GROMACS .gro file of N, CA, C and O in nm:
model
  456
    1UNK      N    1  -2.557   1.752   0.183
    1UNK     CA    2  -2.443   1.798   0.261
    1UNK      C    3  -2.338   1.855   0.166
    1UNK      O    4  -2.320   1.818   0.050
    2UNK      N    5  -2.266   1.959   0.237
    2UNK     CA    6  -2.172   2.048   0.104
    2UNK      C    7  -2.048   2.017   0.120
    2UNK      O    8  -2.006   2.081   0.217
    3UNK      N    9  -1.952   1.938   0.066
    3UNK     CA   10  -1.820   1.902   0.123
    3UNK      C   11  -1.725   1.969   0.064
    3UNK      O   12  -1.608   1.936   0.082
    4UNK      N   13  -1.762   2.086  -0.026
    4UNK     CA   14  -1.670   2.203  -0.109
    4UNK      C   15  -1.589   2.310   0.015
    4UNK      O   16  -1.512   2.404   0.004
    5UNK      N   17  -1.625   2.270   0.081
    5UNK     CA   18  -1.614   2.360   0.203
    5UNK      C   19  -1.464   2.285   0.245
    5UNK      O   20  -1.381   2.354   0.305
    6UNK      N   21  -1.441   2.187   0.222
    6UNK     CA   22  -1.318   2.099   0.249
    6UNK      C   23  -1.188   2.083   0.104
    6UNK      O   24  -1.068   2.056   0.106
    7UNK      N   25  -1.276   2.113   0.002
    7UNK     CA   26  -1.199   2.050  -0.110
    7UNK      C   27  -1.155   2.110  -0.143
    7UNK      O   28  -1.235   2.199  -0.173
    8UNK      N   29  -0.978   2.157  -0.188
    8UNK     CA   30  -0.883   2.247  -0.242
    8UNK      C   31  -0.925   2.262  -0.346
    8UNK      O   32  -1.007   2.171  -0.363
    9UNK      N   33  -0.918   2.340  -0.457
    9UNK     CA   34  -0.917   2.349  -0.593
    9UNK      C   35  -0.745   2.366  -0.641
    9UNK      O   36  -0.720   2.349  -0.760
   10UNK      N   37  -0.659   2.390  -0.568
   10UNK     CA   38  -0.504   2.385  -0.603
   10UNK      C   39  -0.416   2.249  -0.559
   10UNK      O   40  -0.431   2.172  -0.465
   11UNK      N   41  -0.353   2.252  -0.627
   11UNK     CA   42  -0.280   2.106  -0.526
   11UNK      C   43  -0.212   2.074  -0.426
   11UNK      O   44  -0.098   2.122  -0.432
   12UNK      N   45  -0.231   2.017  -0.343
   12UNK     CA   46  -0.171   2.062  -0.187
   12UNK      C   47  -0.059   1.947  -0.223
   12UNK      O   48  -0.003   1.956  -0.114
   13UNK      N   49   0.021   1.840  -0.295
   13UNK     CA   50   0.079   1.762  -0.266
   13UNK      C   51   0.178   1.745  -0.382
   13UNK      O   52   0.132   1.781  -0.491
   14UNK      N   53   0.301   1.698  -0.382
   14UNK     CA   54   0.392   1.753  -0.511
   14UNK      C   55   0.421   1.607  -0.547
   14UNK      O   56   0.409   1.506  -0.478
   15UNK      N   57   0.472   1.626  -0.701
   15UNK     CA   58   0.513   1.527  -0.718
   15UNK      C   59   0.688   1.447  -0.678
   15UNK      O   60   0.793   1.505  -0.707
   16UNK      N   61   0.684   1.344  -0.626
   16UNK     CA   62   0.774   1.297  -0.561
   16UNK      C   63   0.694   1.274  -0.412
   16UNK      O   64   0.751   1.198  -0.334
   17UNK      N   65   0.580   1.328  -0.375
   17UNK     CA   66   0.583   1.325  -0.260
   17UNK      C   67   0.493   1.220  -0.176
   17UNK      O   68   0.372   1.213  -0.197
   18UNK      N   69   0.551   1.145  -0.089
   18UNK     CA   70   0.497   0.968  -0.030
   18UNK      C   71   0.380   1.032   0.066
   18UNK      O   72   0.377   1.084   0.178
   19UNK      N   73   0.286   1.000  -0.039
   19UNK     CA   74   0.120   1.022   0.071
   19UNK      C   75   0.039   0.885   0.080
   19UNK      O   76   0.047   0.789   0.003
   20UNK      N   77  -0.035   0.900   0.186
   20UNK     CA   78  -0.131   0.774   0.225
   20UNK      C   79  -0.318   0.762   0.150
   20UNK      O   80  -0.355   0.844   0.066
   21UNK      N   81  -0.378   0.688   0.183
   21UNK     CA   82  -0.506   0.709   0.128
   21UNK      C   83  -0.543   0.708   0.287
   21UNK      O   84  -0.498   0.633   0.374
   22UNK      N   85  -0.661   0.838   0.301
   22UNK     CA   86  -0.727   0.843   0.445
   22UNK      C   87  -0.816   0.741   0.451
   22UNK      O   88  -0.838   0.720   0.571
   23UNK      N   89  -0.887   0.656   0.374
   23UNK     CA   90  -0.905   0.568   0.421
   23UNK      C   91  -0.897   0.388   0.346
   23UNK      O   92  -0.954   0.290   0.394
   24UNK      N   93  -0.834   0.389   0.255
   24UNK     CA   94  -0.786   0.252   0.207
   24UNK      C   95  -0.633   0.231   0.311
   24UNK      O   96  -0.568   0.317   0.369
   25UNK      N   97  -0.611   0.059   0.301
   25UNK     CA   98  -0.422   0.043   0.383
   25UNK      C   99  -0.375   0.085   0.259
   25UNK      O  100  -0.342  -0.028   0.223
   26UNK      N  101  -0.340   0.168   0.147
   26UNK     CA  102  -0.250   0.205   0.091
   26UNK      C  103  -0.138   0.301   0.088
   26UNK      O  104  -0.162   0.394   0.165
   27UNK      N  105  -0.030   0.313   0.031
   27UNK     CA  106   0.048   0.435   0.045
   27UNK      C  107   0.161   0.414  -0.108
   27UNK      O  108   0.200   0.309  -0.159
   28UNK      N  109   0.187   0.552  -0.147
   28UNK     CA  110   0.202   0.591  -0.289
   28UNK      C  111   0.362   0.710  -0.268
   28UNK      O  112   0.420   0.773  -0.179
   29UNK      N  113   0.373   0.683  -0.404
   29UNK     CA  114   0.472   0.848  -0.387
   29UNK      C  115   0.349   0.854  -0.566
   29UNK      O  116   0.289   0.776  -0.641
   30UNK      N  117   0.376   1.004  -0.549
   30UNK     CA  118   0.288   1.090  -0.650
   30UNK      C  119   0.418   1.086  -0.777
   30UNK      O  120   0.535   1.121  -0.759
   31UNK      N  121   0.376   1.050  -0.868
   31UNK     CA  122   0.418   1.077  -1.024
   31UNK      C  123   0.320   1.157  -1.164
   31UNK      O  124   0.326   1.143  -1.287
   32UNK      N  125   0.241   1.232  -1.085
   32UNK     CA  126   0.193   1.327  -1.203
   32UNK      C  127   0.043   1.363  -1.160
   32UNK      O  128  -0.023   1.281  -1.097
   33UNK      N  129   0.001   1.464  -1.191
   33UNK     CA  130  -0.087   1.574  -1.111
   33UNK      C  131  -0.194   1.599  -1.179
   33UNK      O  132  -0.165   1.691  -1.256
   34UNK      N  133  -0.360   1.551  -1.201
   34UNK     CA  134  -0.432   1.615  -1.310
   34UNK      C  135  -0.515   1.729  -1.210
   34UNK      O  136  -0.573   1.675  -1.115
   35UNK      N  137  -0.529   1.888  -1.218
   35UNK     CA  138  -0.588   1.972  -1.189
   35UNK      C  139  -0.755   1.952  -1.116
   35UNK      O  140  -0.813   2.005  -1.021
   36UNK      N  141  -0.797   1.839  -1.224
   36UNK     CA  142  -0.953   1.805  -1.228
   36UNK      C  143  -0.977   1.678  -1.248
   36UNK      O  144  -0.901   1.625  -1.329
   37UNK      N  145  -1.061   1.610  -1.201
   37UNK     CA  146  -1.111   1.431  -1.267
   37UNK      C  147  -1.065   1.432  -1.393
   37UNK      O  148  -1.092   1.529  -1.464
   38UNK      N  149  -1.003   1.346  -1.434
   38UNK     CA  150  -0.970   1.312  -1.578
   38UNK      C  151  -1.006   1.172  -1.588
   38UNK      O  152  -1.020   1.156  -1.709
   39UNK      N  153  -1.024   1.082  -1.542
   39UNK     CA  154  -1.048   0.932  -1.574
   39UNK      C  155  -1.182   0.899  -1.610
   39UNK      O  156  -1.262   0.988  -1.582
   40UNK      N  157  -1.235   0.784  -1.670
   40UNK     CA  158  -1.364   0.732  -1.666
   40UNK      C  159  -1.487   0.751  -1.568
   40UNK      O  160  -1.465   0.741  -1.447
   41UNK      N  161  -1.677   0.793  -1.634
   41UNK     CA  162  -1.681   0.822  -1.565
   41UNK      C  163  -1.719   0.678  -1.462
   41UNK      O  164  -1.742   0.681  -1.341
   42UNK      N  165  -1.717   0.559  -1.547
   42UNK     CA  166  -1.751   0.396  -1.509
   42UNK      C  167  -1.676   0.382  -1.379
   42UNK      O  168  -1.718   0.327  -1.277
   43UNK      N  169  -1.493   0.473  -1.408
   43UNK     CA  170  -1.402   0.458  -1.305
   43UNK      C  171  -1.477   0.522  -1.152
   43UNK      O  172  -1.457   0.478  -1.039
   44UNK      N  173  -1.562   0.633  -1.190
   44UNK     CA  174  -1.557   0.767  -1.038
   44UNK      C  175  -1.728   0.674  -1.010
   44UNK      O  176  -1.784   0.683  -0.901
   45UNK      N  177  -1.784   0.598  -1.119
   45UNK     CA  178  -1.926   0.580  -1.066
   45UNK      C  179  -1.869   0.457  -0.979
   45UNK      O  180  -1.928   0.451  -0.871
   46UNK      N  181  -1.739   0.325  -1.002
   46UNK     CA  182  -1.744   0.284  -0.897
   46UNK      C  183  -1.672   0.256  -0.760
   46UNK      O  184  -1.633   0.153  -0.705
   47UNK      N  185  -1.670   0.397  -0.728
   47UNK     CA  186  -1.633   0.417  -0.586
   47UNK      C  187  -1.756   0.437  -0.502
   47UNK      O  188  -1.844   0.497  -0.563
   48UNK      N  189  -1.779   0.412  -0.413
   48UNK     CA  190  -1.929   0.384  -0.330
   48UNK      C  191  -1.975   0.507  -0.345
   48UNK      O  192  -1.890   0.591  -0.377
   49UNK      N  193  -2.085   0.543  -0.330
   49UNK     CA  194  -2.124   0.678  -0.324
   49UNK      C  195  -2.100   0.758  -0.162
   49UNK      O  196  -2.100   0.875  -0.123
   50UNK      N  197  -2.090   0.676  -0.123
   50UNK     CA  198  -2.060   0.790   0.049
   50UNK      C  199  -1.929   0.815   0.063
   50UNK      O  200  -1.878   0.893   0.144
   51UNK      N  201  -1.859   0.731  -0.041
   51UNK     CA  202  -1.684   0.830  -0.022
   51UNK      C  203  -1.684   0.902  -0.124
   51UNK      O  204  -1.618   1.004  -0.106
   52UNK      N  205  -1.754   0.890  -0.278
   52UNK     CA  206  -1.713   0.918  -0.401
   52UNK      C  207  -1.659   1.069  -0.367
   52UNK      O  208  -1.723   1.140  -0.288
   53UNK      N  209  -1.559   1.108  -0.419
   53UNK     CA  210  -1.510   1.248  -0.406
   53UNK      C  211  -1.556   1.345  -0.501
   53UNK      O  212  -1.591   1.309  -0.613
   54UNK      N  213  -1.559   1.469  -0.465
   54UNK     CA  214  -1.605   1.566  -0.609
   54UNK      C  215  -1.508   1.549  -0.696
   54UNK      O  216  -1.395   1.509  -0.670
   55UNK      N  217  -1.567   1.589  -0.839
   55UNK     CA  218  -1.450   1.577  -0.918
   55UNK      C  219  -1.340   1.700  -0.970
   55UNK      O  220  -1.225   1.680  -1.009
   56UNK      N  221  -1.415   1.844  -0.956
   56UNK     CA  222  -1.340   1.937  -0.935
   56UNK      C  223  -1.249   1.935  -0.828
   56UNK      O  224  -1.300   2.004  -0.740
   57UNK      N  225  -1.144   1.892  -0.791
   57UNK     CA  226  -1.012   1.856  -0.757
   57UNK      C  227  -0.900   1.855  -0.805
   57UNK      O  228  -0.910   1.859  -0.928
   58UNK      N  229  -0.820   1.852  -0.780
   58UNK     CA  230  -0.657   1.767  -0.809
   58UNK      C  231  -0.682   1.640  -0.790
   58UNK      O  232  -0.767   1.611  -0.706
   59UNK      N  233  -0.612   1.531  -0.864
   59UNK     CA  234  -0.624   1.386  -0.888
   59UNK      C  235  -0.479   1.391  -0.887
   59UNK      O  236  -0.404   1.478  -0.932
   60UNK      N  237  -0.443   1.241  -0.805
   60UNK     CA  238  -0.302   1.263  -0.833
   60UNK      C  239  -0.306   1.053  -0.880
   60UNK      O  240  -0.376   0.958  -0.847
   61UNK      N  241  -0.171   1.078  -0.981
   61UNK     CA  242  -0.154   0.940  -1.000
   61UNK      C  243  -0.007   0.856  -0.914
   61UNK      O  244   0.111   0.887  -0.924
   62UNK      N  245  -0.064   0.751  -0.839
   62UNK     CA  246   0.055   0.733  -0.780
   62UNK      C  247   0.101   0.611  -0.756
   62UNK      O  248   0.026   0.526  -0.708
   63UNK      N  249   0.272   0.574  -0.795
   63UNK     CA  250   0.333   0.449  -0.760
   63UNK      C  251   0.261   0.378  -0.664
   63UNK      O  252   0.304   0.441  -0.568
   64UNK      N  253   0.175   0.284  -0.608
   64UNK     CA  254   0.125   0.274  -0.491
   64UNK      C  255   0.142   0.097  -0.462
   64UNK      O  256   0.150   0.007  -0.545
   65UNK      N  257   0.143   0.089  -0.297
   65UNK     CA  258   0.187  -0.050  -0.262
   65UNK      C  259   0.087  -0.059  -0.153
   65UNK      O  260   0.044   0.041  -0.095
   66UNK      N  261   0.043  -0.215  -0.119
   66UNK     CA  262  -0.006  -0.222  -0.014
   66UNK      C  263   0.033  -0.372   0.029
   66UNK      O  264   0.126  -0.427  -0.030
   67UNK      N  265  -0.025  -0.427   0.113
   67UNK     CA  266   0.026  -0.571   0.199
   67UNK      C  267   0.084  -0.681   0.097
   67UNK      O  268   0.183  -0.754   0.104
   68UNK      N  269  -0.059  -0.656  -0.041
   68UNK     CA  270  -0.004  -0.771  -0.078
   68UNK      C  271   0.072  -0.739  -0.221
   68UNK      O  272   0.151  -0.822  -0.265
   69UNK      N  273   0.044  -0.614  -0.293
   69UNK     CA  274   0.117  -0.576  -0.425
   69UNK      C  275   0.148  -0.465  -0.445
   69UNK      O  276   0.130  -0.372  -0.366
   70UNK      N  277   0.190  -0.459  -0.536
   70UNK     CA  278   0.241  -0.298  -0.637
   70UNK      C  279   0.146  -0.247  -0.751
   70UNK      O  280   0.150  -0.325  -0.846
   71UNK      N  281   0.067  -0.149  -0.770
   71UNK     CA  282   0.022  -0.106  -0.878
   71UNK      C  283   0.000   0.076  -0.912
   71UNK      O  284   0.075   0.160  -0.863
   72UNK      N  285  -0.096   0.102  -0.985
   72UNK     CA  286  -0.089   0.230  -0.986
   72UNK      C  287  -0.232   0.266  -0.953
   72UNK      O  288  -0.327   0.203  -0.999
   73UNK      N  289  -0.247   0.406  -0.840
   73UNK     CA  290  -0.347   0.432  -0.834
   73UNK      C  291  -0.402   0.568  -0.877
   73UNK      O  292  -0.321   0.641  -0.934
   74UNK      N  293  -0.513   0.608  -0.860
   74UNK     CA  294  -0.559   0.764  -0.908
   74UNK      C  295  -0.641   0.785  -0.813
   74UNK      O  296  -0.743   0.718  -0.798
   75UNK      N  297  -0.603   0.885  -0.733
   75UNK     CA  298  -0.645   0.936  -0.611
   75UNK      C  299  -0.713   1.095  -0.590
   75UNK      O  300  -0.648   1.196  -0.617
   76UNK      N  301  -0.849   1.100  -0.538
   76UNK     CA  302  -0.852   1.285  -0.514
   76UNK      C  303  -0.795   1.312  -0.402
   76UNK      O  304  -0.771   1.228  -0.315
   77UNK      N  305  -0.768   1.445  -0.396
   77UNK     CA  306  -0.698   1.532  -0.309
   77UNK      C  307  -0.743   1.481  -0.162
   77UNK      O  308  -0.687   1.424  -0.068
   78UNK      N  309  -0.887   1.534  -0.193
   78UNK     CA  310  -0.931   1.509  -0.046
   78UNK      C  311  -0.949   1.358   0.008
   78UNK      O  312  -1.034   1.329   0.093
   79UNK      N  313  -0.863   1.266  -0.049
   79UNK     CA  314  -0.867   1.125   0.026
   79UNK      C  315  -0.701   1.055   0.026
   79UNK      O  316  -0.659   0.942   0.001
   80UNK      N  317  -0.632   1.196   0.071
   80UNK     CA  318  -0.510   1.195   0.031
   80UNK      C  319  -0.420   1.254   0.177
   80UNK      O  320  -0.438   1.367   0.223
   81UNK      N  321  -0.358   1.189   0.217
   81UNK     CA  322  -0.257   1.279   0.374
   81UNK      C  323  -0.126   1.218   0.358
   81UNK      O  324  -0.127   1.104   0.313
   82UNK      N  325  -0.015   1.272   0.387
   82UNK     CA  326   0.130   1.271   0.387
   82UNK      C  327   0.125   1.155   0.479
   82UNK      O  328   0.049   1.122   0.570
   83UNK      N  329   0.244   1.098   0.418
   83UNK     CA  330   0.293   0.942   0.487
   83UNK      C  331   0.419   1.009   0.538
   83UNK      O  332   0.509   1.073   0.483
   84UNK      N  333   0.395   0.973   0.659
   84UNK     CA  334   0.503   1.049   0.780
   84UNK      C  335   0.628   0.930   0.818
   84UNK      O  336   0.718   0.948   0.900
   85UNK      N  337   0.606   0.804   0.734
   85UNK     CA  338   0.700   0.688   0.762
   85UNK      C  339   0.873   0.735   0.741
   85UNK      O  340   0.979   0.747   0.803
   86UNK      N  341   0.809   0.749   0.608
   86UNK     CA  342   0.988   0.766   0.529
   86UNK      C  343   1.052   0.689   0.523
   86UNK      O  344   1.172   0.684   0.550
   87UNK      N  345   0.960   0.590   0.474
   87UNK     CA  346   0.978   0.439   0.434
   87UNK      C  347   0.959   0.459   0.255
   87UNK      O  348   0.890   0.543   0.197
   88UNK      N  349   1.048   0.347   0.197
   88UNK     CA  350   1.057   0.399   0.081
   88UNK      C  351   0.901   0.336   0.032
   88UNK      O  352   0.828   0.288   0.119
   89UNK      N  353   0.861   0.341  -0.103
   89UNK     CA  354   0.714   0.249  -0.177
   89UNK      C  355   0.785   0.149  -0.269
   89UNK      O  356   0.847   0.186  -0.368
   90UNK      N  357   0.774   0.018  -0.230
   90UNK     CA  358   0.818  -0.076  -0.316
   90UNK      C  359   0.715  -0.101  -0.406
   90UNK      O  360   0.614  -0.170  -0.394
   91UNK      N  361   0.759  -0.030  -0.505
   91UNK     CA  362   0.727  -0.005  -0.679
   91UNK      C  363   0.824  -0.039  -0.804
   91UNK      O  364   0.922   0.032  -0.826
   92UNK      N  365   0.799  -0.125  -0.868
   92UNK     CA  366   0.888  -0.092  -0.970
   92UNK      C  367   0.962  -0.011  -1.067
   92UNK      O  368   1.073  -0.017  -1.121
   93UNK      N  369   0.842   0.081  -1.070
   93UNK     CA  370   0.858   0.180  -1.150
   93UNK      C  371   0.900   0.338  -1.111
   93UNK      O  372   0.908   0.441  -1.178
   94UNK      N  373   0.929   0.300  -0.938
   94UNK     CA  374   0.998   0.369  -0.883
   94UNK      C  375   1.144   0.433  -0.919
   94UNK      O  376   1.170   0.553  -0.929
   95UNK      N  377   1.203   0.359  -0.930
   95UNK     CA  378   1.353   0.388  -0.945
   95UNK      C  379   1.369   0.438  -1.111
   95UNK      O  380   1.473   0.485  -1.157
   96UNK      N  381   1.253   0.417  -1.180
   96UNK     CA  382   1.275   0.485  -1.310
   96UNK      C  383   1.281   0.616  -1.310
   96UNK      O  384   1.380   0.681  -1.346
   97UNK      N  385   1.165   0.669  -1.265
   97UNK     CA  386   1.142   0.847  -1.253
   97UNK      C  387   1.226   0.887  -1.136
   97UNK      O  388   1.299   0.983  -1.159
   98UNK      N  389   1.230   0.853  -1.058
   98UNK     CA  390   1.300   0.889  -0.903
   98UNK      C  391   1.450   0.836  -0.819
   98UNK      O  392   1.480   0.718  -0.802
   99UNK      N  393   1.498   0.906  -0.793
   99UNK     CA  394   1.653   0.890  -0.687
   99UNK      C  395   1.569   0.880  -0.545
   99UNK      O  396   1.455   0.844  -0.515
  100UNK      N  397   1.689   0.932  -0.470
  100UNK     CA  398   1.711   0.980  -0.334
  100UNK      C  399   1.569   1.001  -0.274
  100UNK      O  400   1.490   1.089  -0.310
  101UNK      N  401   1.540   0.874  -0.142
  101UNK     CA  402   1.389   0.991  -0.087
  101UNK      C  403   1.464   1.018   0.049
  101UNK      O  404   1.521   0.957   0.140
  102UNK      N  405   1.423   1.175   0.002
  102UNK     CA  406   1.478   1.236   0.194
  102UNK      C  407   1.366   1.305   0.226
  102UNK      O  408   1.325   1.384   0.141
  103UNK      N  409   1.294   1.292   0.352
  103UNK     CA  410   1.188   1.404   0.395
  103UNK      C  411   1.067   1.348   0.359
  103UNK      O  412   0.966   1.417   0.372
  104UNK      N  413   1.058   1.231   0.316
  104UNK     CA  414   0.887   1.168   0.277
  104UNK      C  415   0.907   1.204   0.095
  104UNK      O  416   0.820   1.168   0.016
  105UNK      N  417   1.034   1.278   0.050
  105UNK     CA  418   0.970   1.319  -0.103
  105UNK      C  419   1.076   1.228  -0.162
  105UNK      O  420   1.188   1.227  -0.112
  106UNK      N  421   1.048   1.156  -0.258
  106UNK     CA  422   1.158   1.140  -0.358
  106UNK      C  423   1.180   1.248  -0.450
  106UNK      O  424   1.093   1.322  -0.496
  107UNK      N  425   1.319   1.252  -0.475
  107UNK     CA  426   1.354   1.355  -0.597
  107UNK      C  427   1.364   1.317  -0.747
  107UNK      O  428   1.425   1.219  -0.791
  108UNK      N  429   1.314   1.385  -0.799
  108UNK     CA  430   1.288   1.325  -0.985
  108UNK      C  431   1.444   1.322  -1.049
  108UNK      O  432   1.520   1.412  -1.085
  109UNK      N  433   1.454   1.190  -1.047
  109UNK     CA  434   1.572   1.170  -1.145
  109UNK      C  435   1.605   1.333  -1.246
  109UNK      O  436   1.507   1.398  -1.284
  110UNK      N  437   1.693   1.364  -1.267
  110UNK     CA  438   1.782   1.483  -1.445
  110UNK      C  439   1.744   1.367  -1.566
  110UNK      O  440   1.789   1.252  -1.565
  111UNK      N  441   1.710   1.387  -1.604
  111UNK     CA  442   1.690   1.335  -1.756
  111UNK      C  443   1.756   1.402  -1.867
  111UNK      O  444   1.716   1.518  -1.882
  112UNK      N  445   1.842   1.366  -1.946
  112UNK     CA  446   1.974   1.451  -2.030
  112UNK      C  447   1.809   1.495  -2.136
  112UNK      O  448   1.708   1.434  -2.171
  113UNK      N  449   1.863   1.628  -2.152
  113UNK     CA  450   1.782   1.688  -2.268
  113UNK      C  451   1.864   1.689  -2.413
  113UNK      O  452   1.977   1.720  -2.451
  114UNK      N  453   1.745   1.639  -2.472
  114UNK     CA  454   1.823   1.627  -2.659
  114UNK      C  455   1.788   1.754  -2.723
  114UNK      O  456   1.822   1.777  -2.839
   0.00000   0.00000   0.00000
């Protein structure tokens, strides 16, 4: 079965922006964007094989929370949809990179340039 027929090769989702996993209970705001699989391939061999995603994608890495914790996840595109809550992600490491979320996006903190 050909599922290229579905899979962006550009990135549909920005950083700052609070997306869900289509099918884990998780939900994330995005902090940084790899074009293509970049992780282990031990990491992509263990995701089941009937979800495993292609790896020519966008991967996004993201603050992510669910019922019972906070950690970080690495997600493909195509297992990825906008969180329509606009509820903030209780993350710690939230409030480091990020201010204000209005609209589902947080905005990236100014960082003084040296």
């Amino acid at each position: 079965m050909n599922h290229n027929a579905t899979v962006s090769k550009s990135p549909m989702f920005n950083i700052g922006q609070v997306v869900r996993h289509r099918y884990f209970p998780f939900r994330g705001v995005i902090f940084d964007v790899d074009p293509e699989f970049a992780n282990s391939e031990e990491w992509w061999e263990s995701i089941p094989a009937e979800i495993r995603p292609e790896k020519e994608q966008p991967y996004y890495h993201l603050f992510a929370e669910n019922e019972e914790s906070s950690y970080e996840a690495y997600v493909s595109q195509q297992n990825l949809v906008p969180d329509v809550t606009d509820e903030p992600i209780n993350h710690p490491d939230v409030e480091e990179l990020f201010c204000d979320l209005k609209n589902g996006r947080y905005q990236l903190k100014a960082f003084p340039k040296h």
